[in-house]
Amino acid sequence: MSAQATTVNSSPPSAKKTRKRILTGDRPTGPLHVGNYVGTLANRVKLQDSYDTFLLVADHHMLTTRLDHLSEIEQNIRDDVIDNLAVGVDPEKVTYLLQSLVPQIPELHLYFSMLVSVPRVQRIPTLKEQLRDHGLAQPTYGLLGYPVLQAADILIVKGDLVPVGRDQESHVELTREIARRFNELFAPIFPLPESLIPDMGLLPGIDGRDKMGKSLDNAIFFSDDAKTVERKVMGMYTDPNRVRATDRGRVEGNPVFVYHDTFNTDKAEVEDLKRRYREGQVGDVEVKRRLITALETFLAPIRERREEIAAKPAIVDEILAAGSERARREADTTIHEVREAMHLDYFGR
Ligand code: ATP
Ligand code: MG
């Protein structure tokens, strides 16, 4: 799309699904980073022509871990939309929706919460990670239900495919279980969604943790300027056992090389750096300098588009309003089917 484009997908709701659907989304916990790109944004862009794609800005999900940061939520929502636009998620093809503008989602979440046992959600691996990352002793009732709410996000638009990072795989698995259970108990109205996860797994953080995250203070953001990217890369965690440039280094699992593999399009250069690193013939500084160049090639055009879009903030309001309206129409159809199947369509509901 051109950064100036202001037209949005206002096509009427299809009474019947004519194309397979994607549901994907982000928590508006901060601006997006290159890990989000690898995990899901690249697939959003790639598949937007062949799937009817819904992109959810999941503001209710932010409540699960960030009650002390809610004054930032509106700006985060804007950043999320701007970042998606900047990487090329085209609003003429993709329906952007704001979760809190689609009240059918929390209603479906309530029904789904009756179909899942407490031990089942306690076993989901992301729960333990969230508790660890946010220093919590116990989950709130809301945090425990996060993956159930995600099932409602996906199934309210009858999503078939869910492009996500590896950390979210267990949530899509739970979504399938919930859909299957609903279909057996009431009526077969839901698809069993599949996740679409990149082979490479999660992009590590600049601090060497196995996941870069918006909330983890270890990310390279699309909104970072060139100087900030340079500072972050120069401070990156590498092979902790290598003290001098002449020491033999480890390439496997070394985040600097994971980033090279992901973002450096000059594969011959990457192979040469790896070989010299293993043999103790190249310093960290050269490896990092070349990574900065590769990252800049990737980031500079995104950053430029980002700035053009950010200069016209009304675009964001327009895209979210139109997309949420379309999503509400789809969601309304689904929720009426659900109420009817559950015998909850009384008193004119
Ligand atoms: P937070 O730390 O607040 O949870 P996040 O960086 O994990 O933020 P989300 O909004 O939770 O981002 O996730 C958006 C999408 O990006 C999801 O599909 C998630 O799987 C994916 N994703 C997040 N971090 C990574 C990563 N390091 N590598 C690959 N994919 C990722
Ligand atoms: Mg996350």
Short mmCIF file of C-alpha atoms and ligand atoms in Angstrom, two decimals:
data_model
loop_
_atom_site.label_atom_id
_atom_site.label_comp_id
_atom_site.label_asym_id
_atom_site.label_seq_id
_atom_site.Cartn_x
_atom_site.Cartn_y
_atom_site.Cartn_z
CA MET A 1 0.00 0.00 0.00
CA SER A 2 1.09 3.60 -0.32
CA ALA A 3 1.63 5.31 3.00
CA GLN A 4 -0.80 8.01 1.90
CA ALA A 5 -3.65 5.58 1.34
CA THR A 6 -6.68 6.43 3.40
CA THR A 7 -9.18 4.09 1.82
CA VAL A 8 -10.19 1.21 4.03
CA ASN A 9 -11.88 -2.09 3.52
CA SER A 10 -15.55 -1.17 3.73
CA SER A 11 -16.87 -4.11 1.76
CA PRO A 12 -20.24 -5.37 3.02
CA PRO A 13 -20.15 -8.41 5.28
CA SER A 14 -20.27 -11.60 3.34
CA ALA A 15 -23.41 -13.48 4.33
CA LYS A 16 -21.28 -16.56 3.71
CA LYS A 17 -17.53 -16.85 3.97
CA THR A 18 -16.17 -16.83 0.44
CA ARG A 19 -12.51 -17.07 1.39
CA LYS A 20 -10.64 -18.70 4.25
CA ARG A 21 -10.08 -16.33 7.11
CA ILE A 22 -7.09 -15.24 9.11
CA LEU A 23 -7.33 -13.83 12.59
CA THR A 24 -4.12 -12.33 13.93
CA GLY A 25 -3.28 -9.57 16.34
CA ASP A 26 -1.16 -7.81 18.92
CA ARG A 27 -1.46 -6.67 22.48
CA PRO A 28 -1.07 -2.88 22.51
CA THR A 29 1.65 -3.01 25.14
CA GLY A 30 4.06 -0.82 23.17
CA PRO A 31 5.40 -0.23 19.69
CA LEU A 32 6.14 -3.30 17.57
CA HIS A 33 9.58 -4.82 17.20
CA VAL A 34 11.55 -6.93 14.75
CA GLY A 35 10.57 -10.10 16.68
CA ASN A 36 6.90 -9.39 15.97
CA TYR A 37 7.89 -9.04 12.33
CA VAL A 38 9.52 -12.45 12.19
CA GLY A 39 6.76 -14.14 14.19
CA THR A 40 3.70 -12.79 12.49
CA LEU A 41 3.87 -9.49 10.56
CA ALA A 42 5.75 -11.05 7.64
CA ASN A 43 3.04 -13.71 7.30
CA ARG A 44 0.29 -11.10 7.54
CA VAL A 45 1.77 -9.23 4.59
CA LYS A 46 2.43 -12.40 2.63
CA LEU A 47 -1.07 -13.83 3.06
CA GLN A 48 -3.24 -10.71 2.90
CA ASP A 49 -4.02 -11.28 -0.79
CA SER A 50 -5.16 -14.85 -0.40
CA TYR A 51 -7.05 -14.76 2.93
CA ASP A 52 -9.77 -12.54 4.32
CA THR A 53 -7.64 -11.19 7.16
CA PHE A 54 -8.80 -9.69 10.46
CA LEU A 55 -6.14 -7.88 12.47
CA LEU A 56 -7.11 -7.52 16.11
CA VAL A 57 -5.68 -4.80 18.32
CA ALA A 58 -6.25 -6.65 21.58
CA ASP A 59 -6.65 -3.88 24.13
CA HIS A 60 -8.55 -6.07 26.60
CA HIS A 61 -5.56 -8.40 26.64
CA MET A 62 -3.36 -5.56 27.85
CA LEU A 63 -5.44 -5.47 31.07
CA THR A 64 -4.18 -8.93 32.02
CA THR A 65 -0.65 -7.80 32.86
CA ARG A 66 -0.39 -4.01 32.60
CA LEU A 67 -2.90 -2.40 34.95
CA ASP A 68 -0.18 -0.01 36.09
CA HIS A 69 0.44 1.23 32.53
CA LEU A 70 -3.07 1.93 31.26
CA SER A 71 -2.42 5.62 30.69
CA GLU A 72 -0.26 4.47 27.76
CA ILE A 73 -2.87 2.26 26.15
CA GLU A 74 -4.29 4.77 23.67
CA GLN A 75 -0.85 5.68 22.33
CA ASN A 76 0.04 1.98 22.18
CA ILE A 77 -3.06 1.29 20.08
CA ARG A 78 -2.00 4.04 17.68
CA ASP A 79 1.56 2.73 17.52
CA ASP A 80 0.34 -0.78 16.82
CA VAL A 81 -1.76 0.33 13.86
CA ILE A 82 0.98 2.61 12.52
CA ASP A 83 3.58 -0.17 12.75
CA ASN A 84 1.35 -2.65 10.94
CA LEU A 85 0.68 -0.09 8.19
CA ALA A 86 4.38 0.73 7.95
CA VAL A 87 5.39 -2.87 7.28
CA GLY A 88 2.70 -3.18 4.62
CA VAL A 89 -0.43 -4.66 6.24
CA ASP A 90 -2.81 -2.99 3.81
CA PRO A 91 -6.13 -1.68 5.21
CA GLU A 92 -7.70 -2.09 1.77
CA LYS A 93 -7.19 -5.83 2.16
CA VAL A 94 -7.17 -6.35 5.90
CA THR A 95 -9.87 -5.53 8.45
CA TYR A 96 -8.25 -3.77 11.42
CA LEU A 97 -10.41 -4.07 14.53
CA LEU A 98 -10.16 -2.80 18.07
CA GLN A 99 -11.16 -5.55 20.48
CA SER A 100 -13.08 -3.28 22.87
CA LEU A 101 -15.23 -1.99 19.99
CA VAL A 102 -16.58 -5.50 19.39
CA PRO A 103 -18.70 -6.35 22.45
CA GLN A 104 -19.60 -9.76 21.06
CA ILE A 105 -16.06 -10.91 21.93
CA PRO A 106 -16.45 -10.64 25.73
CA GLU A 107 -19.87 -12.30 25.46
CA LEU A 108 -18.37 -15.25 23.61
CA HIS A 109 -15.51 -15.34 26.12
CA LEU A 110 -18.08 -15.76 28.91
CA TYR A 111 -19.70 -18.75 27.17
CA PHE A 112 -16.32 -20.31 26.36
CA SER A 113 -15.18 -19.94 29.97
CA MET A 114 -17.84 -22.52 30.87
CA LEU A 115 -16.26 -25.05 28.50
CA VAL A 116 -12.73 -25.13 29.95
CA SER A 117 -11.52 -26.52 33.26
CA VAL A 118 -9.31 -24.49 35.59
CA PRO A 119 -6.46 -27.08 35.54
CA ARG A 120 -6.50 -26.98 31.73
CA VAL A 121 -5.77 -23.25 31.62
CA GLN A 122 -3.32 -23.54 34.53
CA ARG A 123 -1.25 -25.93 32.41
CA ILE A 124 -0.77 -23.50 29.51
CA PRO A 125 2.97 -22.72 29.37
CA THR A 126 2.58 -18.98 28.75
CA LEU A 127 0.94 -18.58 32.16
CA LYS A 128 4.10 -19.55 34.01
CA GLU A 129 6.14 -17.27 31.72
CA GLN A 130 3.83 -14.32 32.32
CA LEU A 131 4.05 -14.80 36.09
CA ARG A 132 7.83 -14.97 35.88
CA ASP A 133 8.19 -11.98 33.53
CA HIS A 134 5.90 -9.76 35.56
CA GLY A 135 7.06 -10.91 39.00
CA LEU A 136 3.62 -12.14 40.04
CA ALA A 137 3.02 -14.82 42.67
CA GLN A 138 -0.48 -15.73 41.52
CA PRO A 139 -2.43 -15.02 38.34
CA THR A 140 -5.56 -12.94 38.49
CA TYR A 141 -8.76 -14.59 37.33
CA GLY A 142 -8.42 -12.42 34.19
CA LEU A 143 -4.87 -13.52 33.38
CA LEU A 144 -5.84 -17.17 33.80
CA GLY A 145 -8.57 -16.59 31.20
CA TYR A 146 -6.29 -14.86 28.65
CA PRO A 147 -6.14 -17.85 26.24
CA VAL A 148 -9.90 -18.34 26.54
CA LEU A 149 -10.42 -14.72 25.53
CA GLN A 150 -8.04 -15.36 22.63
CA ALA A 151 -10.23 -18.29 21.56
CA ALA A 152 -13.16 -15.87 21.46
CA ASP A 153 -11.09 -13.40 19.39
CA ILE A 154 -10.37 -16.08 16.81
CA LEU A 155 -13.73 -17.80 16.69
CA ILE A 156 -15.95 -14.70 16.71
CA VAL A 157 -14.86 -14.19 13.08
CA LYS A 158 -14.55 -17.94 12.46
CA GLY A 159 -10.82 -17.70 11.79
CA ASP A 160 -9.32 -20.69 9.97
CA LEU A 161 -5.65 -19.72 10.19
CA VAL A 162 -3.81 -17.87 12.95
CA PRO A 163 -0.31 -16.57 12.06
CA VAL A 164 1.48 -16.22 15.40
CA GLY A 165 4.86 -16.62 17.03
CA ARG A 166 5.74 -19.94 18.65
CA ASP A 167 4.84 -18.57 22.10
CA GLN A 168 1.19 -18.52 21.08
CA GLU A 169 0.92 -22.06 19.73
CA SER A 170 -0.62 -23.44 22.91
CA HIS A 171 -3.35 -20.81 22.75
CA VAL A 172 -4.42 -21.87 19.28
CA GLU A 173 -4.42 -25.47 20.45
CA LEU A 174 -6.80 -24.51 23.27
CA THR A 175 -8.93 -22.64 20.74
CA ARG A 176 -9.31 -25.85 18.75
CA GLU A 177 -10.35 -27.74 21.87
CA ILE A 178 -12.95 -25.13 22.73
CA ALA A 179 -14.30 -25.07 19.17
CA ARG A 180 -14.51 -28.87 19.13
CA ARG A 181 -16.28 -28.96 22.48
CA PHE A 182 -18.76 -26.26 21.47
CA ASN A 183 -19.48 -28.00 18.17
CA GLU A 184 -20.14 -31.33 19.93
CA LEU A 185 -22.24 -29.90 22.74
CA PHE A 186 -24.35 -27.41 20.81
CA ALA A 187 -24.03 -27.12 17.02
CA PRO A 188 -21.18 -27.42 14.52
CA ILE A 189 -20.67 -23.74 13.82
CA PHE A 190 -16.95 -23.20 14.42
CA PRO A 191 -13.91 -24.10 12.28
CA LEU A 192 -10.96 -25.76 14.03
CA PRO A 193 -8.29 -23.09 13.50
CA GLU A 194 -4.68 -23.92 12.69
CA SER A 195 -1.72 -21.84 13.77
CA LEU A 196 0.89 -20.71 11.25
CA ILE A 197 4.27 -20.54 12.98
CA PRO A 198 7.59 -19.69 11.33
CA ASP A 199 10.16 -22.51 11.37
CA MET A 200 12.83 -20.39 12.97
CA GLY A 201 10.91 -20.11 16.25
CA LEU A 202 11.10 -17.00 18.42
CA LEU A 203 13.54 -14.18 17.82
CA PRO A 204 15.72 -13.81 20.94
CA GLY A 205 16.07 -10.52 22.81
CA ILE A 206 19.13 -8.28 22.59
CA ASP A 207 19.86 -9.40 26.17
CA GLY A 208 20.12 -13.05 25.11
CA ARG A 209 16.77 -14.08 26.59
CA ASP A 210 15.04 -16.57 24.33
CA LYS A 211 12.26 -14.14 23.38
CA MET A 212 12.26 -10.53 22.38
CA GLY A 213 9.17 -8.90 23.86
CA LYS A 214 7.55 -5.50 23.96
CA SER A 215 7.23 -5.74 27.72
CA LEU A 216 10.69 -7.25 28.32
CA ASP A 217 12.94 -4.24 27.71
CA ASN A 218 15.02 -6.23 25.19
CA ALA A 219 13.59 -5.24 21.81
CA ILE A 220 14.60 -3.39 18.66
CA PHE A 221 11.55 -1.35 17.67
CA PHE A 222 10.52 -0.09 14.24
CA SER A 223 10.30 3.33 15.89
CA ASP A 224 13.93 3.25 17.07
CA ASP A 225 16.12 5.74 15.23
CA ALA A 226 19.39 4.68 13.59
CA LYS A 227 21.46 5.77 16.59
CA THR A 228 19.33 3.74 18.99
CA VAL A 229 19.58 0.64 16.80
CA GLU A 230 23.34 1.08 16.70
CA ARG A 231 23.57 1.43 20.49
CA LYS A 232 21.35 -1.61 21.05
CA VAL A 233 23.29 -3.82 18.64
CA MET A 234 26.68 -2.74 20.00
CA GLY A 235 25.46 -3.69 23.50
CA MET A 236 24.04 -7.03 22.37
CA TYR A 237 24.68 -10.25 24.18
CA THR A 238 26.93 -12.60 22.18
CA ASP A 239 28.98 -15.65 23.17
CA PRO A 240 29.66 -15.08 26.91
CA ASN A 241 32.69 -17.40 26.88
CA ARG A 242 34.57 -15.44 24.27
CA VAL A 243 36.84 -12.80 25.75
CA ARG A 244 39.22 -11.92 22.87
CA ALA A 245 38.64 -11.72 19.11
CA THR A 246 41.14 -14.57 18.72
CA ASP A 247 39.06 -16.93 20.90
CA ARG A 248 36.99 -19.47 19.00
CA GLY A 249 33.34 -18.36 19.21
CA ARG A 250 30.00 -20.10 19.23
CA VAL A 251 27.63 -19.27 16.41
CA GLU A 252 24.73 -21.57 17.34
CA GLY A 253 22.26 -19.86 19.64
CA ASN A 254 24.30 -16.65 19.51
CA PRO A 255 21.66 -13.91 19.09
CA VAL A 256 23.91 -11.77 16.88
CA PHE A 257 24.11 -14.61 14.37
CA VAL A 258 20.40 -15.43 14.71
CA TYR A 259 19.76 -11.81 13.67
CA HIS A 260 22.27 -12.09 10.81
CA ASP A 261 20.51 -15.22 9.57
CA THR A 262 17.17 -13.43 9.77
CA PHE A 263 17.90 -9.93 8.47
CA ASN A 264 21.13 -10.01 6.47
CA THR A 265 20.29 -10.74 2.84
CA ASP A 266 23.98 -11.16 1.95
CA LYS A 267 24.21 -14.86 2.77
CA ALA A 268 27.83 -15.14 1.61
CA GLU A 269 28.82 -12.45 4.10
CA VAL A 270 26.98 -14.25 6.90
CA GLU A 271 28.71 -17.56 6.09
CA ASP A 272 32.10 -15.82 5.99
CA LEU A 273 31.47 -14.11 9.35
CA LYS A 274 30.37 -17.40 10.91
CA ARG A 275 33.45 -19.21 9.69
CA ARG A 276 35.81 -16.51 10.93
CA TYR A 277 33.95 -16.26 14.24
CA ARG A 278 34.29 -20.01 14.82
CA GLU A 279 38.00 -19.83 14.01
CA GLY A 280 38.70 -16.78 16.16
CA GLN A 281 39.44 -14.52 13.20
CA VAL A 282 36.88 -11.79 13.64
CA GLY A 283 35.96 -9.48 16.49
CA ASP A 284 32.46 -8.91 17.87
CA VAL A 285 32.67 -5.30 16.74
CA GLU A 286 32.93 -6.19 13.04
CA VAL A 287 30.15 -8.78 13.31
CA LYS A 288 27.93 -6.22 15.02
CA ARG A 289 28.81 -3.42 12.59
CA ARG A 290 27.75 -5.59 9.68
CA LEU A 291 24.54 -6.47 11.51
CA ILE A 292 23.79 -2.78 12.02
CA THR A 293 24.14 -2.23 8.27
CA ALA A 294 21.85 -5.17 7.50
CA LEU A 295 19.25 -4.06 10.04
CA GLU A 296 19.32 -0.51 8.72
CA THR A 297 18.64 -1.75 5.18
CA PHE A 298 15.57 -3.51 6.55
CA LEU A 299 14.42 -0.80 8.98
CA ALA A 300 15.06 2.47 7.12
CA PRO A 301 12.13 2.22 4.67
CA ILE A 302 9.78 1.03 7.42
CA ARG A 303 10.85 3.92 9.64
CA GLU A 304 10.24 6.38 6.81
CA ARG A 305 6.73 5.07 6.13
CA ARG A 306 6.05 5.06 9.84
CA GLU A 307 6.86 8.75 10.09
CA GLU A 308 4.69 9.63 7.10
CA ILE A 309 1.72 7.80 8.62
CA ALA A 310 2.30 9.17 12.12
CA ALA A 311 2.10 12.69 10.69
CA LYS A 312 -1.54 12.01 9.77
CA PRO A 313 -2.99 10.48 12.93
CA ALA A 314 -6.60 10.67 11.66
CA ILE A 315 -5.80 7.70 9.38
CA VAL A 316 -5.58 5.46 12.42
CA ASP A 317 -8.99 6.54 13.74
CA GLU A 318 -10.57 6.02 10.36
CA ILE A 319 -9.07 2.57 9.83
CA LEU A 320 -10.05 1.31 13.27
CA ALA A 321 -13.58 2.73 13.08
CA ALA A 322 -14.31 1.19 9.68
CA GLY A 323 -12.67 -2.14 10.45
CA SER A 324 -14.33 -2.50 13.83
CA GLU A 325 -17.69 -1.80 12.24
CA ARG A 326 -17.20 -4.56 9.69
CA ALA A 327 -15.97 -6.90 12.44
CA ARG A 328 -19.03 -6.10 14.57
CA ARG A 329 -21.32 -7.12 11.73
CA GLU A 330 -19.48 -10.44 11.35
CA ALA A 331 -19.41 -10.91 15.11
CA ASP A 332 -23.11 -10.24 15.38
CA THR A 333 -23.88 -13.01 12.92
CA THR A 334 -21.70 -15.42 14.90
CA ILE A 335 -23.11 -14.47 18.30
CA HIS A 336 -26.69 -14.97 17.07
CA GLU A 337 -25.77 -18.45 15.85
CA VAL A 338 -24.14 -19.16 19.19
CA ARG A 339 -27.11 -17.95 21.23
CA GLU A 340 -29.50 -19.99 19.10
CA ALA A 341 -27.36 -23.13 19.40
CA MET A 342 -27.19 -22.69 23.20
CA HIS A 343 -30.92 -21.92 23.58
CA LEU A 344 -30.02 -18.46 24.76
CA ASP A 345 -31.96 -16.68 22.01
CA TYR A 346 -34.87 -15.88 24.31
CA PHE A 347 -36.60 -12.52 24.82
CA GLY A 348 -35.66 -11.36 21.35
CA ARG A 349 -31.90 -11.81 21.84
P1 ATP B 1 4.29 -8.55 25.26
O1 ATP B 1 5.71 -8.68 25.80
O2 ATP B 1 3.61 -7.33 25.79
O3 ATP B 1 3.47 -9.79 25.39
P2 ATP B 1 5.03 -9.27 22.60
O4 ATP B 1 6.29 -8.70 22.07
O5 ATP B 1 5.06 -10.68 23.09
O6 ATP B 1 4.47 -8.27 23.70
P3 ATP B 1 2.43 -9.64 21.46
O7 ATP B 1 1.56 -8.47 21.13
O8 ATP B 1 2.15 -10.42 22.69
O9 ATP B 1 3.95 -9.13 21.46
O10 ATP B 1 2.45 -10.63 20.22
C1 ATP B 1 2.23 -10.21 18.89
C2 ATP B 1 2.67 -11.32 17.96
O11 ATP B 1 4.10 -11.33 17.87
C3 ATP B 1 2.28 -12.72 18.43
O12 ATP B 1 1.92 -13.46 17.28
C4 ATP B 1 3.55 -13.26 19.03
O13 ATP B 1 3.59 -14.68 18.94
C5 ATP B 1 4.60 -12.63 18.13
N1 ATP B 1 5.89 -12.48 18.81
C6 ATP B 1 6.13 -11.76 19.93
N2 ATP B 1 7.43 -11.80 20.26
C7 ATP B 1 8.04 -12.58 19.33
C8 ATP B 1 9.39 -13.02 19.11
N3 ATP B 1 10.37 -12.68 19.93
N4 ATP B 1 9.64 -13.83 18.04
C9 ATP B 1 8.66 -14.19 17.19
N5 ATP B 1 7.36 -13.81 17.35
C10 ATP B 1 7.04 -13.02 18.39
MG MG B 2 3.30 -11.47 24.09
#
